[in-house]
mmCIF file of C-alpha atoms in Angstrom:
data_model
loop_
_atom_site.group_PDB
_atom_site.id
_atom_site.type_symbol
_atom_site.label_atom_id
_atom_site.label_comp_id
_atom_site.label_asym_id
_atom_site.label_seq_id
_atom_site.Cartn_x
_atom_site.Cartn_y
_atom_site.Cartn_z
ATOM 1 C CA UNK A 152 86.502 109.838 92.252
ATOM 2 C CA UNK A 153 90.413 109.464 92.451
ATOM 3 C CA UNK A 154 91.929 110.699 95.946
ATOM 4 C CA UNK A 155 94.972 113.284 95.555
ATOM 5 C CA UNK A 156 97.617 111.457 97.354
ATOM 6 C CA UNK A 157 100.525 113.731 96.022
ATOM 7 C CA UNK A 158 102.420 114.501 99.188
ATOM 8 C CA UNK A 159 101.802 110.970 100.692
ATOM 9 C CA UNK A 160 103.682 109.724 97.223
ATOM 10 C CA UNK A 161 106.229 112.321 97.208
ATOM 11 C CA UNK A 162 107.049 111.703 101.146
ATOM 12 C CA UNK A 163 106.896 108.084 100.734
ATOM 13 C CA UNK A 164 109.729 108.550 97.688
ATOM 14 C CA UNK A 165 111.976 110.367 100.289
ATOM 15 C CA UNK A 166 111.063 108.285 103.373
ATOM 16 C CA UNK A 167 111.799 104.500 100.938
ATOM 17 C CA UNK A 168 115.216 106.128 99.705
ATOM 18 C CA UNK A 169 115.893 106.765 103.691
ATOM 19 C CA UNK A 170 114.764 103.290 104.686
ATOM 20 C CA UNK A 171 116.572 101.711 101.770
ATOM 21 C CA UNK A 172 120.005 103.332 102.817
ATOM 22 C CA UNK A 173 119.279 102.424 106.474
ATOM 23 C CA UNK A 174 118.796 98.745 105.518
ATOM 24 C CA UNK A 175 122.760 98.776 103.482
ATOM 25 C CA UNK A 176 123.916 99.875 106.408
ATOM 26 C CA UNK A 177 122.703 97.558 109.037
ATOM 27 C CA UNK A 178 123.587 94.770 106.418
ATOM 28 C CA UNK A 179 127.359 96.296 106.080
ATOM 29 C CA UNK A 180 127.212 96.988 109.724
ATOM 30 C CA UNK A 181 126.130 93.423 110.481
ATOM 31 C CA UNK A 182 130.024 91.242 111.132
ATOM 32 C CA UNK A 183 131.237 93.861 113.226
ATOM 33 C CA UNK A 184 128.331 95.186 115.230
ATOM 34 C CA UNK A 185 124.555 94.625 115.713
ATOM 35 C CA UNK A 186 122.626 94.156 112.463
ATOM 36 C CA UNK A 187 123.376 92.007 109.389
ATOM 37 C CA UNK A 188 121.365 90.198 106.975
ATOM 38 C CA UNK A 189 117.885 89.542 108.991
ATOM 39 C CA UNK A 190 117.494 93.106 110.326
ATOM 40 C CA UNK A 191 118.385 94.593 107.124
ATOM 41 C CA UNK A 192 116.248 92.239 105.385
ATOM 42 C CA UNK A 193 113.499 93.509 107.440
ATOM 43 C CA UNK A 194 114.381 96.951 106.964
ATOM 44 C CA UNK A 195 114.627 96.760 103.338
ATOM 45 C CA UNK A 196 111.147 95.055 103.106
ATOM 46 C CA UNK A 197 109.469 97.404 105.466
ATOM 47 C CA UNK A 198 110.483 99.360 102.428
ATOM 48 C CA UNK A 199 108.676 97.306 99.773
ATOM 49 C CA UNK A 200 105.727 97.360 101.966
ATOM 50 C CA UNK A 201 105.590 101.181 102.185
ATOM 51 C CA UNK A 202 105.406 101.501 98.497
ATOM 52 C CA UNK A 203 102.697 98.905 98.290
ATOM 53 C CA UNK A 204 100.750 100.503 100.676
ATOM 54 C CA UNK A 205 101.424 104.141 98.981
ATOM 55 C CA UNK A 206 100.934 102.899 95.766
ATOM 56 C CA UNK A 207 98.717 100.310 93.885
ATOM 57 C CA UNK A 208 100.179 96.500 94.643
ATOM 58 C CA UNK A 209 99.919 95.927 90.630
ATOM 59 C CA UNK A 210 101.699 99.633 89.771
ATOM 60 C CA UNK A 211 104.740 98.355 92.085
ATOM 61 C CA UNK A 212 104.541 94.546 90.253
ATOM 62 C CA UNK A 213 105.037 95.956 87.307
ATOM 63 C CA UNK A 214 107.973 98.508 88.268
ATOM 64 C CA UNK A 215 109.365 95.338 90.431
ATOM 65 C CA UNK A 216 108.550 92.259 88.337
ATOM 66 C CA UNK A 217 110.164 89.785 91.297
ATOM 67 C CA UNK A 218 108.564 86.630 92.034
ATOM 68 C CA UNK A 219 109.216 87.034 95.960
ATOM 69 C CA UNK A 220 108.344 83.430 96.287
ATOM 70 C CA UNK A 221 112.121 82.694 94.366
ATOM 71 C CA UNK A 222 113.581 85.701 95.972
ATOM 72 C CA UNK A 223 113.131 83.333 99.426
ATOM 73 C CA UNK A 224 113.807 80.248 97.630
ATOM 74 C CA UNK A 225 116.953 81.754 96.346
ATOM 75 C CA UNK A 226 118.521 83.588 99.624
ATOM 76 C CA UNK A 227 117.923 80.245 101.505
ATOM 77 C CA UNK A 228 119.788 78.227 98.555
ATOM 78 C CA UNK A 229 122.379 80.955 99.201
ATOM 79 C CA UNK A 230 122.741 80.886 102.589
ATOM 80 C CA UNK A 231 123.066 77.068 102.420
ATOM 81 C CA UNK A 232 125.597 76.892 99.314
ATOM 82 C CA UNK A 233 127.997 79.170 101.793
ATOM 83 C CA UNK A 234 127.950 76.063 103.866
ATOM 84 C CA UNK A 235 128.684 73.839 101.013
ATOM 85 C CA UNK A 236 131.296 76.243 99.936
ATOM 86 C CA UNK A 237 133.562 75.679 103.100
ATOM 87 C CA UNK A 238 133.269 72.044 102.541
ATOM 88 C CA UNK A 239 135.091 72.559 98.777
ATOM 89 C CA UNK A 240 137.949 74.100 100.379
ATOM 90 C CA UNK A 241 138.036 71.465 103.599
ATOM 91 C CA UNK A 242 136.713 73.673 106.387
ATOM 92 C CA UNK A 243 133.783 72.973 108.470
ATOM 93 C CA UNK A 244 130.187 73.855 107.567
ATOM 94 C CA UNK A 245 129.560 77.585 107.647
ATOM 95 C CA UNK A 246 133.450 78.455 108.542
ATOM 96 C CA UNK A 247 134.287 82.015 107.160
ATOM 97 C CA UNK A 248 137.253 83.668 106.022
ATOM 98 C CA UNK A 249 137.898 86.947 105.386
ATOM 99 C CA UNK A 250 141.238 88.908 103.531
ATOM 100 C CA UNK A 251 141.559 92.863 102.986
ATOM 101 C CA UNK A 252 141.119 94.619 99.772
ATOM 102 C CA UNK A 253 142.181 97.516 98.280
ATOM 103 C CA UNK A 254 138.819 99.094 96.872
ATOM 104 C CA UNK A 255 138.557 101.925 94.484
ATOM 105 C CA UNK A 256 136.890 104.637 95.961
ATOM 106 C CA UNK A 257 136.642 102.634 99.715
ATOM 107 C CA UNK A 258 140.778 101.991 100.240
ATOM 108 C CA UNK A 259 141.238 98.892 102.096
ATOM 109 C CA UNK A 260 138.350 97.382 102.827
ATOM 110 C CA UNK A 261 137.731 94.223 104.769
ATOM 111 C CA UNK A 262 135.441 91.572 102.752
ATOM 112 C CA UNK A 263 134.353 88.499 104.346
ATOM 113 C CA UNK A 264 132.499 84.844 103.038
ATOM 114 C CA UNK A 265 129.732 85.710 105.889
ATOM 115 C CA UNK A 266 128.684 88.399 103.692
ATOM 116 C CA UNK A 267 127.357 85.872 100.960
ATOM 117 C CA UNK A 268 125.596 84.136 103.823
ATOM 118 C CA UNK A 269 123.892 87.244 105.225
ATOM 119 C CA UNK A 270 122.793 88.103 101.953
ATOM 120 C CA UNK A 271 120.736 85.080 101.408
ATOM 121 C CA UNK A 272 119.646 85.638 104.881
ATOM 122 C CA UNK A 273 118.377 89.253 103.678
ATOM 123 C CA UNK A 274 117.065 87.716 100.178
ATOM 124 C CA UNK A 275 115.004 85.012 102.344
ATOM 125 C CA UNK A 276 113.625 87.458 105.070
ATOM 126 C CA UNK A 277 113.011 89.691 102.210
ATOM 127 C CA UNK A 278 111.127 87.182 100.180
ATOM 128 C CA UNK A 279 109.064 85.640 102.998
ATOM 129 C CA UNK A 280 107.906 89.378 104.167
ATOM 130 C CA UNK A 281 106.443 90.457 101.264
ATOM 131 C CA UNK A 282 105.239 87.530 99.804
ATOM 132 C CA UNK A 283 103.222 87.243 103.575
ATOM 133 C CA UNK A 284 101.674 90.875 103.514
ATOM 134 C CA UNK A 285 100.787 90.285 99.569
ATOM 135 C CA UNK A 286 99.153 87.367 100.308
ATOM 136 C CA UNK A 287 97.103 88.899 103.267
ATOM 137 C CA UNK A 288 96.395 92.203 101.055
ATOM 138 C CA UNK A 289 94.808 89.383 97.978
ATOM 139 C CA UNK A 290 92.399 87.875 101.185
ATOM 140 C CA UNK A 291 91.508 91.988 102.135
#
């Protein structure tokens, strides 16, 4: 007998769109105030984890075919070739720099190199969440 889980799936639609929109703005938030790319990492997979638990872990592998394994691998290479970056242009390891752009839609908007690092931040924190609570769901 199948449970009827139709308001926990429609809540948990409207609650992971919430949580998802949270976790872009800590990570926007992050160079100017409190936040960046762990906290909205965590956020975002707080996120993933709510539709795992909502749904069936092999319905959201198959609407999210990531390996979260190289999602880690990948923000950590990230976060490390920002480093590497500022050494191409002959700055010190993990020096930033930052200009203003004008941005359709956003007018002048302030972008800055610590954004690529605190998105491999996010991608790692990301990717070493989930792949922890899958693996502890397979020993469940």
């Amino acid at each position: 007998m199948k449970i009827n889980n139709v308001i926990l799936r429609t809540v948990a639609k409207l609650v992971s769109f919430i949580i998802l929109t949270l976790a872009v703005y800590l990570f926007l938030s992050g160079h100017h105030s409190p936040g960046g790319g762990f906290i909205g990492g965590l956020v975002l997979a707080s996120a993933f984890v709510l539709l795992f638990i909502v749904y069936d872990i092999e319905t959201i592998r198959t609407a999210l075919p990531f390996d979260f394994k190289k999602v880690a691998a990948f923000g950590a290479l990230l976060s490390v070739g920002t480093g590497f970056g500022a050494l191409l242009f002959g700055e010190e390891f993990l020096s930033q720099t930052f200009d203003y752009f004008d941005l359709p839609f956003f007018g002048e908007t302030e972008l800055a190199t610590v954004m690529l690092f605190e998105a491999g931040v996010a991608l790692a924190v990301v990717g070493v969440v989930v792949t922890i609570i899958l693996s502890i769901s397979e020993d469940v």
